Coordinates of C-alpha atoms and ligand atoms in Angstrom, one line a residue:
Chain J
M111 CA -137.2 60.0 80.3
A112 CA -140.4 57.9 79.6
F113 CA -143.4 59.5 80.9
F114 CA -144.8 56.7 82.9
E115 CA -141.7 54.7 84.9
V116 CA -141.6 51.8 86.9
K117 CA -138.4 50.5 88.2
D118 CA -137.9 47.1 90.1
I119 CA -141.3 46.6 92.4
K120 CA -140.5 44.1 94.5
K121 CA -143.5 42.7 96.5
K122 CA -143.9 40.0 99.3
F123 CA -147.0 38.3 100.7
G124 CA -145.4 36.8 103.9
K125 CA -143.1 34.5 102.4
T126 CA -144.1 34.4 99.1
N127 CA -142.5 36.4 96.7
V128 CA -144.9 37.5 94.5
L129 CA -143.1 40.1 92.7
K130 CA -139.4 39.4 92.4
G131 CA -139.0 43.5 90.4
V132 CA -140.7 44.7 88.0
S133 CA -140.0 47.3 85.6
F134 CA -141.5 49.1 82.4
E135 CA -141.6 52.0 80.9
L136 CA -144.8 53.6 78.8
E137 CA -144.8 56.6 77.0
K138 CA -148.1 58.8 77.0
G139 CA -150.8 56.6 75.0
E140 CA -149.6 53.9 74.7
V141 CA -151.4 51.3 75.8
L142 CA -149.5 48.0 77.5
A143 CA -151.2 44.8 77.8
I144 CA -150.0 42.6 81.0
I145 CA -150.7 38.9 80.2
G146 CA -149.8 35.7 82.2
S147 CA -150.6 32.9 84.1
S148 CA -152.8 33.5 87.2
G149 CA -150.6 33.4 89.9
S150 CA -148.1 35.6 88.0
G151 CA -148.4 38.7 90.4
K152 CA -150.7 40.9 87.5
T153 CA -153.2 42.0 89.2
T154 CA -150.4 42.1 92.2
L155 CA -148.1 44.8 90.3
L156 CA -151.9 46.9 89.2
R157 CA -152.7 46.9 93.2
C158 CA -149.8 48.7 93.9
I159 CA -149.0 51.0 91.2
N160 CA -152.4 52.7 92.5
F161 CA -151.9 52.7 96.5
L162 CA -153.7 49.4 97.2
E163 CA -151.0 47.7 97.9
E164 CA -147.7 48.6 99.0
P165 CA -144.4 47.3 97.7
D166 CA -141.3 46.2 99.5
Q167 CA -139.6 48.5 97.3
G168 CA -139.3 50.3 94.3
K169 CA -140.3 53.2 92.4
V170 CA -143.1 54.6 89.7
S171 CA -143.4 58.1 88.6
V172 CA -145.2 60.1 86.1
G173 CA -143.6 62.7 84.0
D174 CA -141.9 64.7 86.8
D175 CA -143.7 63.6 89.7
V176 CA -142.5 60.5 91.3
L177 CA -145.4 58.4 93.4
I178 CA -143.9 56.2 95.4
D179 CA -140.2 55.6 96.4
I180 CA -138.9 53.2 98.5
P181 CA -135.1 52.4 98.7
S182 CA -134.2 48.9 98.7
I183 CA -133.0 47.7 102.1
D184 CA -129.9 44.6 102.1
I185 CA -129.8 44.3 105.5
A186 CA -126.9 41.4 104.8
N187 CA -124.3 44.1 103.9
N188 CA -125.2 46.8 106.4
M189 CA -125.3 44.8 110.0
S190 CA -125.2 46.6 112.7
D191 CA -122.7 45.4 115.7
K192 CA -125.7 43.7 117.2
L193 CA -127.4 42.1 114.6
E194 CA -123.8 40.8 113.8
A195 CA -123.5 39.5 116.9
K196 CA -126.4 37.4 116.7
I197 CA -125.3 35.8 114.0
K198 CA -121.9 35.1 115.0
K199 CA -123.5 33.4 118.1
I200 CA -126.3 31.1 115.8
E201 CA -123.0 30.2 113.9
Q202 CA -121.0 28.8 116.5
G203 CA -124.4 27.1 117.8
K204 CA -124.3 23.3 118.0
L205 CA -126.8 22.9 115.2
T206 CA -126.4 21.2 112.2
E207 CA -125.6 23.6 109.3
E208 CA -128.5 23.7 107.2
Q209 CA -130.7 24.5 110.5
K210 CA -127.8 27.4 111.4
Q211 CA -128.7 28.6 108.0
A212 CA -132.8 29.1 108.3
K213 CA -131.8 30.6 111.3
I214 CA -130.3 33.5 110.0
A215 CA -132.1 33.6 106.9
K216 CA -135.2 34.0 109.0
L217 CA -132.8 36.8 111.4
L218 CA -132.2 38.8 108.5
D219 CA -135.6 38.8 107.3
S220 CA -137.5 39.9 110.9
E221 CA -134.6 42.8 110.4
E222 CA -134.7 43.9 107.1
N223 CA -139.1 43.9 107.9
K224 CA -138.0 45.9 110.8
A225 CA -136.3 48.5 109.2
R226 CA -138.9 48.8 106.2
K227 CA -141.5 49.0 108.1
K228 CA -139.7 52.1 110.5
W229 CA -137.9 53.9 107.5
K230 CA -142.0 53.8 106.5
K231 CA -143.2 55.0 109.5
E232 CA -140.3 57.8 109.6
H233 CA -141.5 58.8 105.4
A234 CA -145.3 58.8 105.8
L235 CA -147.2 60.4 103.9
S236 CA -150.6 62.6 105.4
D237 CA -153.7 61.6 103.5
E238 CA -153.6 64.8 101.5
E239 CA -150.7 63.9 99.4
L240 CA -151.4 60.2 99.1
R241 CA -154.8 61.1 97.3
A242 CA -152.5 63.9 95.3
K243 CA -149.9 61.2 94.0
R244 CA -153.1 58.1 93.6
L245 CA -155.3 60.8 91.4
H246 CA -152.5 59.9 88.8
L247 CA -154.0 56.7 88.3
G248 CA -157.5 55.5 87.7
M249 CA -158.5 51.7 87.7
V250 CA -161.2 49.7 86.5
F251 CA -161.9 46.4 88.4
Q252 CA -162.9 42.5 87.4
S253 CA -165.7 43.3 89.3
F254 CA -166.7 46.7 88.9
N255 CA -167.5 47.9 92.3
L256 CA -170.2 50.6 91.4
F257 CA -171.4 52.0 94.3
P258 CA -175.4 50.4 94.8
H259 CA -176.8 53.3 96.2
Y260 CA -176.1 56.2 93.7
N261 CA -177.6 56.0 89.9
V262 CA -175.2 55.4 87.1
L263 CA -174.9 59.7 86.7
D264 CA -174.2 60.0 90.6
N265 CA -171.2 56.8 90.2
V266 CA -169.5 59.1 87.6
M267 CA -170.1 62.3 89.2
L268 CA -169.8 61.5 93.1
A269 CA -165.7 61.8 93.6
A270 CA -165.6 65.1 91.3
K271 CA -168.4 65.8 93.5
L272 CA -166.9 66.1 96.3
Q273 CA -163.3 67.7 95.1
A274 CA -165.5 70.4 94.1
K275 CA -167.1 70.8 97.5
E276 CA -163.4 71.0 99.1
N277 CA -162.2 73.0 95.9
S278 CA -163.9 76.3 94.9
K279 CA -162.5 76.6 91.6
I280 CA -163.9 73.0 90.2
D281 CA -167.1 74.4 88.7
I282 CA -169.8 71.9 89.4
S283 CA -171.8 72.2 86.5
A284 CA -168.6 71.3 84.2
V285 CA -168.9 68.2 86.8
E286 CA -172.1 67.8 85.8
K287 CA -171.7 67.7 81.8
N288 CA -168.3 65.9 81.9
A289 CA -169.8 62.8 83.7
L290 CA -172.7 62.8 80.5
E291 CA -170.4 63.3 78.0
L292 CA -168.3 60.5 79.6
L293 CA -171.4 58.5 79.5
D294 CA -171.9 59.2 76.6
K295 CA -168.5 58.3 75.1
V296 CA -169.4 54.7 76.2
G297 CA -172.5 54.3 74.4
L298 CA -174.7 54.7 78.5
K299 CA -176.5 57.8 77.8
D300 CA -180.4 56.3 78.1
K301 CA -179.3 54.9 81.5
I302 CA -177.9 57.8 83.7
H303 CA -180.8 57.4 86.3
N304 CA -180.5 53.4 86.6
Y305 CA -179.1 51.9 89.4
P306 CA -176.5 49.0 89.3
C307 CA -178.3 46.2 90.5
E308 CA -180.6 47.3 86.8
L309 CA -177.9 47.2 85.3
S310 CA -176.3 43.5 83.0
G311 CA -172.1 43.4 83.9
G312 CA -170.9 44.7 80.7
Q313 CA -173.0 47.9 81.2
Q314 CA -171.6 48.3 85.0
Q315 CA -168.4 47.4 83.7
R316 CA -168.8 51.1 81.3
V317 CA -170.1 53.1 84.3
A318 CA -167.3 51.7 86.2
I319 CA -164.9 52.5 82.9
A320 CA -166.2 56.4 82.8
R321 CA -166.3 56.6 86.7
A322 CA -162.6 55.9 86.1
L323 CA -162.2 58.1 83.2
A324 CA -163.6 61.6 84.8
L325 CA -161.2 62.3 87.5
Q326 CA -159.0 62.0 84.0
P327 CA -155.9 60.4 85.4
D328 CA -152.4 60.1 84.0
I329 CA -153.1 56.5 83.7
L330 CA -156.1 54.6 83.8
C331 CA -155.1 51.0 85.1
F332 CA -157.6 47.8 84.2
D333 CA -157.5 44.4 86.0
E334 CA -158.8 41.8 84.0
P335 CA -161.9 44.2 82.7
T336 CA -163.9 41.3 80.9
S337 CA -163.6 38.2 83.2
A338 CA -166.8 38.6 85.3
L339 CA -168.4 38.8 82.2
D340 CA -170.4 36.8 79.6
P341 CA -168.6 35.7 75.7
E342 CA -171.3 37.9 74.6
L343 CA -170.5 41.3 76.8
T344 CA -167.0 41.4 76.6
G345 CA -167.3 42.9 73.4
E346 CA -168.7 45.6 74.1
V347 CA -165.9 46.1 77.0
L348 CA -163.0 46.1 74.7
K349 CA -164.7 47.6 72.5
V350 CA -164.8 51.3 74.3
I351 CA -160.9 50.3 75.9
K352 CA -160.2 50.2 72.1
G353 CA -162.3 53.4 71.8
L354 CA -160.0 55.4 74.4
K355 CA -157.3 54.4 72.8
N356 CA -158.0 56.6 69.9
S357 CA -158.3 59.2 72.4
D358 CA -154.4 58.7 73.9
T359 CA -155.8 57.6 77.1
T360 CA -152.3 55.7 78.5
M361 CA -153.3 52.3 79.6
I362 CA -152.3 49.3 80.7
V363 CA -154.8 46.4 80.7
V364 CA -154.1 42.7 82.6
T365 CA -156.1 40.6 79.9
H366 CA -156.7 36.7 79.1
E367 CA -157.9 37.8 75.8
M368 CA -155.2 37.7 73.6
E369 CA -156.6 39.2 70.3
F370 CA -156.9 42.3 72.1
A371 CA -154.0 42.2 73.4
R372 CA -152.5 41.6 70.1
K373 CA -154.8 44.1 68.2
V374 CA -155.1 47.1 70.7
A375 CA -151.8 47.0 72.6
D376 CA -148.9 48.4 72.2
K377 CA -146.3 46.3 74.0
V378 CA -146.9 43.6 75.5
I379 CA -145.1 41.8 79.1
F380 CA -146.0 38.5 79.4
M381 CA -145.6 37.5 83.6
A382 CA -144.3 34.6 85.4
N383 CA -143.7 34.1 88.8
G384 CA -143.1 37.7 89.7
V385 CA -141.2 38.5 87.1
I386 CA -141.4 39.6 83.2
E387 CA -140.6 37.0 81.3
E388 CA -141.0 39.0 78.3
M389 CA -141.9 42.3 77.1
G390 CA -142.1 43.5 73.6
T391 CA -144.9 44.8 70.8
P392 CA -147.4 42.5 70.4
R393 CA -145.8 41.0 67.2
Q394 CA -142.3 40.4 69.1
V395 CA -143.9 38.6 71.6
F396 CA -147.1 36.9 69.8
G397 CA -145.4 36.3 66.9
N398 CA -142.0 35.6 67.6
P399 CA -141.4 34.4 72.1
K400 CA -138.0 34.1 72.7
S401 CA -138.7 32.6 76.2
E402 CA -139.7 28.8 76.2
K403 CA -142.3 30.3 78.9
T404 CA -144.0 32.3 77.1
K405 CA -143.7 30.1 73.9
A406 CA -145.6 27.5 76.5
F407 CA -148.3 29.9 77.8
L408 CA -149.4 31.2 74.8
Q409 CA -149.8 27.2 73.2
K410 CA -152.1 27.0 75.9
A411 CA -154.2 29.9 75.3
E412 CA -154.3 29.0 71.4
E413 CA -155.5 25.7 73.1
I414 CA -158.5 27.3 75.2
I415 CA -159.3 29.3 72.3
Chain E
M73 CA -214.3 46.6 137.7
S74 CA -215.1 47.7 134.2
F75 CA -214.1 47.1 131.3
Q76 CA -213.4 50.9 130.9
E77 CA -211.5 50.6 134.2
V78 CA -209.8 48.6 132.6
T79 CA -208.4 49.4 129.9
L80 CA -207.8 53.0 131.3
A81 CA -205.9 51.0 134.5
L82 CA -203.7 49.4 131.2
L83 CA -203.1 52.6 129.8
E84 CA -201.7 54.0 132.8
G85 CA -198.9 51.3 132.6
T86 CA -198.5 51.8 128.5
K87 CA -197.1 54.5 129.5
Y88 CA -194.2 53.4 131.4
T89 CA -193.9 50.7 129.0
M90 CA -193.4 53.0 126.3
G91 CA -191.7 55.0 127.5
L92 CA -189.1 52.7 128.5
F93 CA -189.5 52.0 124.9
F94 CA -188.8 55.2 123.4
L95 CA -186.2 55.9 126.3
T96 CA -184.5 52.9 125.3
L97 CA -184.1 53.8 121.8
I98 CA -183.0 57.0 122.0
I99 CA -179.9 55.7 124.4
A100 CA -179.7 52.5 123.4
I101 CA -179.3 53.3 119.3
P102 CA -175.8 56.0 119.5
L103 CA -174.6 54.3 122.1
G104 CA -174.7 50.9 120.1
M105 CA -172.3 52.6 117.8
V106 CA -169.7 53.8 120.6
V107 CA -170.0 49.8 121.6
A108 CA -169.6 49.2 118.0
A109 CA -166.7 51.8 117.3
L110 CA -164.8 50.0 120.0
A111 CA -165.2 46.6 118.8
M112 CA -163.7 47.2 115.7
S113 CA -161.2 49.9 117.4
R114 CA -157.9 48.9 115.8
L115 CA -156.3 48.4 120.1
K116 CA -156.2 44.6 121.2
I117 CA -157.2 45.3 123.8
V118 CA -160.1 47.8 123.6
S119 CA -161.7 45.3 121.2
K120 CA -161.3 42.3 123.7
I121 CA -162.8 44.1 126.7
T122 CA -165.4 45.1 124.4
N123 CA -165.9 41.6 123.2
V124 CA -165.9 40.8 126.6
F125 CA -168.4 43.2 128.0
I126 CA -171.2 42.4 124.7
W127 CA -170.3 38.8 125.5
I128 CA -171.5 39.3 129.1
I129 CA -174.3 41.3 128.6
R130 CA -175.7 38.8 125.5
G131 CA -175.2 35.7 127.5
T132 CA -177.0 36.8 130.9
P133 CA -180.6 37.1 130.9
L134 CA -181.8 41.0 130.8
M135 CA -184.4 40.3 133.8
L136 CA -181.2 39.7 135.9
Q137 CA -179.1 42.5 134.8
L138 CA -182.0 44.4 136.0
I139 CA -181.6 43.1 139.7
V140 CA -178.5 43.4 139.6
V141 CA -178.3 47.1 138.2
Q142 CA -181.0 47.9 141.0
Y143 CA -179.8 45.7 143.5
V144 CA -175.8 46.0 143.5
P145 CA -175.6 49.5 143.8
G146 CA -177.0 49.0 147.2
L147 CA -175.6 45.6 148.5
V148 CA -172.6 46.1 147.4
F149 CA -171.6 50.0 147.3
G150 CA -173.7 51.4 150.0
F151 CA -175.5 53.8 146.7
P152 CA -179.0 52.5 146.6
M153 CA -180.5 53.0 143.1
K154 CA -183.3 55.3 144.7
I155 CA -185.4 55.4 141.1
R156 CA -186.6 52.0 139.3
F157 CA -187.2 53.3 136.5
L158 CA -183.9 55.3 135.5
S159 CA -182.6 51.3 137.3
A160 CA -184.5 49.9 134.5
L161 CA -183.5 52.4 131.6
I162 CA -179.6 51.8 132.0
A163 CA -180.3 47.5 132.0
F164 CA -182.9 48.2 128.8
S165 CA -180.3 50.4 127.2
V166 CA -176.7 49.0 128.1
N167 CA -178.5 45.4 126.9
Y168 CA -179.7 46.7 123.9
A169 CA -176.5 48.6 122.9
A170 CA -175.0 45.4 123.3
Y171 CA -177.1 43.8 120.8
F172 CA -177.3 47.2 118.4
A173 CA -173.7 47.1 118.7
E174 CA -173.1 43.6 117.2
I175 CA -175.9 44.3 113.8
Y176 CA -174.3 47.5 113.1
R177 CA -170.6 45.5 113.4
G178 CA -172.0 42.4 111.0
G179 CA -173.7 45.8 108.4
I180 CA -170.2 47.2 108.4
I181 CA -168.1 44.2 107.8
S182 CA -170.8 42.9 105.1
I183 CA -169.9 46.0 103.1
P184 CA -167.3 44.3 100.5
R185 CA -163.7 45.3 99.9
G186 CA -164.3 46.4 96.6
Q187 CA -166.3 49.9 97.8
Y188 CA -163.3 50.5 99.6
E189 CA -161.2 49.9 97.3
A190 CA -163.0 51.9 94.3
S191 CA -163.4 55.0 97.4
Y192 CA -159.3 54.4 97.9
V193 CA -158.4 54.7 93.9
L194 CA -161.3 57.5 93.5
G195 CA -159.3 59.7 96.2
L196 CA -161.9 60.1 98.5
N197 CA -161.3 60.7 101.9
R198 CA -162.3 58.4 105.1
K199 CA -164.4 61.2 106.0
Q200 CA -166.0 61.0 102.8
I201 CA -165.8 56.9 102.4
V202 CA -167.9 56.6 105.6
G203 CA -170.5 59.2 105.4
K204 CA -171.0 58.6 102.1
I205 CA -170.2 54.9 100.7
V206 CA -170.5 52.8 104.1
I207 CA -173.1 54.3 106.4
P208 CA -175.3 54.6 103.6
Q209 CA -175.4 50.5 102.2
V210 CA -175.4 49.9 106.5
F211 CA -178.2 51.6 107.0
K212 CA -179.9 49.3 104.0
R213 CA -178.0 45.9 105.7
I214 CA -178.6 46.9 109.1
M215 CA -183.1 47.3 108.4
P216 CA -184.0 43.7 109.2
P217 CA -182.7 42.7 112.3
M218 CA -182.9 46.5 114.0
S219 CA -186.5 46.4 112.8
N220 CA -186.5 42.3 114.9
E221 CA -185.1 44.3 117.9
V222 CA -186.8 46.7 118.3
I223 CA -189.9 44.3 118.4
T224 CA -188.7 42.7 120.5
L225 CA -188.2 45.7 122.8
V226 CA -191.8 46.6 122.9
K227 CA -191.8 43.0 124.7
D228 CA -189.2 42.8 126.8
T229 CA -190.4 46.0 129.1
S230 CA -192.4 43.9 130.6
L231 CA -189.4 42.4 132.6
A232 CA -189.2 45.6 133.9
N233 CA -191.6 45.1 137.0
I234 CA -189.9 42.3 138.3
I235 CA -188.4 45.7 139.9
G236 CA -191.5 47.1 140.6
I237 CA -191.9 49.3 137.5
V238 CA -195.9 49.0 137.0
E239 CA -195.6 49.1 133.3
I240 CA -198.6 47.1 131.4
I241 CA -198.7 43.7 132.7
M242 CA -197.8 45.0 136.2
S243 CA -201.0 46.9 136.0
A244 CA -202.4 44.2 135.1
K245 CA -201.3 42.1 137.8
E246 CA -202.2 44.2 140.2
I247 CA -206.0 44.5 139.1
V248 CA -206.1 40.9 139.1
A249 CA -204.9 40.9 142.8
T250 CA -207.3 43.1 143.9
K251 CA -210.6 42.5 142.3
G252 CA -209.9 38.7 142.0
I253 CA -210.9 38.9 138.0
I254 CA -208.0 37.3 135.3
W255 CA -209.0 38.7 132.2
P256 CA -207.4 42.0 132.4
L257 CA -204.2 39.6 132.0
F258 CA -204.7 38.2 129.3
Y259 CA -206.5 41.6 127.7
T260 CA -202.7 43.3 127.9
G261 CA -201.8 41.4 124.8
V262 CA -203.9 43.3 122.8
F263 CA -201.5 46.2 123.8
Y264 CA -198.4 44.8 122.0
L265 CA -200.1 43.5 119.9
V266 CA -201.2 47.0 118.9
M267 CA -198.0 48.7 119.4
C268 CA -196.3 45.5 117.4
G269 CA -198.5 46.3 114.7
A270 CA -197.9 50.1 113.9
L271 CA -193.7 49.2 114.5
T272 CA -193.8 46.6 111.8
L273 CA -195.9 49.4 109.4
L274 CA -193.5 51.5 110.0
F275 CA -190.6 49.6 109.1
N276 CA -191.9 48.1 106.2
Y277 CA -192.9 51.5 105.1
I278 CA -188.6 52.2 105.5
E279 CA -187.5 49.1 103.7
K280 CA -190.0 49.8 101.2
K281 CA -188.0 53.4 101.3
L282 CA -184.8 52.1 100.9
D283 CA -185.9 49.0 98.6
Y284 CA -184.4 51.3 95.3
Y285 CA -181.8 49.3 95.0
K286 CA -180.3 45.8 95.4
I287 CA -177.3 45.6 97.2
Ligands
ATP227 N1 -153.3 39.7 100.0 C1 -152.5 38.4 99.7 N2 -152.5 37.7 100.8 C2 -151.4 36.8 100.4 N3 -151.3 36.6 98.9 C3 -151.6 37.1 98.4 C4 -152.3 38.2 98.7 N4 -152.1 38.7 96.9 C5 -152.3 37.8 96.2 N5 -151.9 37.1 96.9 C6 -150.6 35.5 95.9 O1 -150.1 36.5 95.0 C7 -149.8 36.1 94.0 C8 -149.7 36.2 93.0 O2 -151.5 37.0 92.8 P1 -151.9 38.4 91.8 O3 -153.5 37.7 92.5 O4 -151.0 38.6 91.3 O5 -151.9 37.3 90.4 P2 -152.2 37.5 89.1 O6 -151.1 37.0 87.7 O7 -153.4 38.3 88.9 O8 -153.8 36.2 88.9 P3 -154.5 35.9 88.1 O9 -155.0 36.0 86.4 O10 -155.6 34.7 88.7 O11 -155.7 36.8 89.0 C9 -151.0 34.4 94.3 O12 -150.0 33.6 95.0 C10 -151.2 35.1 95.6 O13 -152.1 34.3 96.5
MG228 MG1 -155.3 39.1 89.0

C-alpha cells in the first residue's frame, strides 16, 4: 500500500461534472506535479483532498489512516419499489422517448443526491475528528491567504500555539523555535516582525509555506503557488519548494510552470476534463506523451514560452 | 438672562443628551450583534424576519419611532409609558441596533473566503476562527462607519424633544419661549460641536492605533 492513496474521487457542482473519478498514489517524500488546462479540475481535486470541498465519492488515505471514504451511490441498480413505480409511470406516460429519458435521469439524480445527503448525515464527523484528519494535509493557496492582522512570526505560530493551549503536552517555546527555524529556511529571518502588507508577493507566499510547514503535515499541497506573482518573484518561491523536496517533504503541486514540473517532480499528472489523462514520470509525460490531448497541451505550453 | 445662566440651563439639558447617548451605545452595540447574528442565521425564517425588522427600522424616521414607543403602548394596549426617558432609550437603542447590525454584517461579509479557508486547513476550530481571525479584522473594517453613526447619534438625541425629553435643544427652546431671547438656540450648536469634536478625536486615535496593518 502506498503512503498516500487517492481513489476514484468524483465531484459534481450542480450539473457540471468536475471530477469524474481521479485516482493516484504517492510514496513518502515524493513530489507530484499536476498540470492541465484551465477548468480541468486541478483546484477542485486539491480542495477535495483538503476537506475544503466534499467529494461525492472516493477514498483518501495516509498510511493507515483513512481520511475520506465516501461510497459510490448507485441508485439505478438499487432502486426502491417506490422509485421503480415512479419510473414506470414516466415510461408509460405520453411524453416523447427523449423527454422520458431526461425526466428519468433527473429523477435518478435527485434520488442520488438525497441518498448521498442521508449517508453524509449518518457519517458526519465531529469537529475534533475532522480536524485530526485534515491536519494530515497542508495547503498553500494561490492567493497566499495570510492573516493580515498578525505579523510574519505570529502567522506561522498561530495554529501551533492554539494547539498548545488546548494540549499541555505541546511546548510553547518549541513552537516558537520551530517557527523561527522555518522562517530561516524560507529566507525570511529578517522579516519576522513585519506584517503581510509590508511584504512582496513572493515573500508572502514563502511565509504561507512556512505557516503550512509549522504543523508538520504529511502531505503539503500547493495550488498554483506562483500564479499570482510577477515572473521575477516566481523563482524565489520555486526555489523554496525545491529545497523542501531535498528535506523529504511529500508534496502535490498544481502548477503551470512546466520547467519546474519537469525538473522537480517525481511524478506528473496531466488532467483534462476531470480525469487523469496521463500520468508518469516527467520523462514519460514530457518526453514521450502518449495521449493526443497531452501532446496538444504541451505544445501550447511550449509556444507560450 | 445672563450668558452664565443660559450656559447652566443648557448644561442641565446636556445631562439628558449625554445620558441618552451613552446608554443608547451601551445597549445598541451588543444588541446590534444579536440582530446581525439573527440576520445572518442559516434558518431562513429567522433571517427573513430580522431583515424585515431592519427594513422597517431603517425605512421609517426615528422621530416617528419615538412617538410610536411613547404612545402606542398606552393607546393600543392600555399600558401607558410613564417614563419618557425610557421610551426615548428604547426607541434609540432599537433604531441604532438596526444600523449597527448592518455595519457588523457588512464587516463580516467583507472578510474574504480565503481567510476562513486558511484557518480551516490550519485546523482552527470555529471559536478560534471567530475570535482570532474574523473579529479582529471586522473590528478594523467597521471602525470608520461606526464612528460616523456614533457622531450622528449625538445629533440625533435632539429628536427626543418630540416626546418631551428636556435635552439641550429643548432647554434652549424653553428659554426662548419664556424669556423672549433667541440666541440660546444658536448657542446649542457649540455644545454639539464640542461633543462631536471630542468623539472625532477619539475615533481618529483608535483608527490610528489600528493602522499597524492594512487589509
Ligand atoms: N464552487 C464551484 N461551484 C460551481 N462550479 C465550480 C466551483 N468550483 C469550480 N467549479 C467549476 O469546476 C471546473 C473546474 O474548476 P477548477 O478550479 O478545479 O479548475 P482548475 O483546473 O483549477 O483551473 P485553473 O487552471 O483555471 O485554476 C470549472 O469549470 C469551474 O467552473
Ligand atoms: Mg485552479
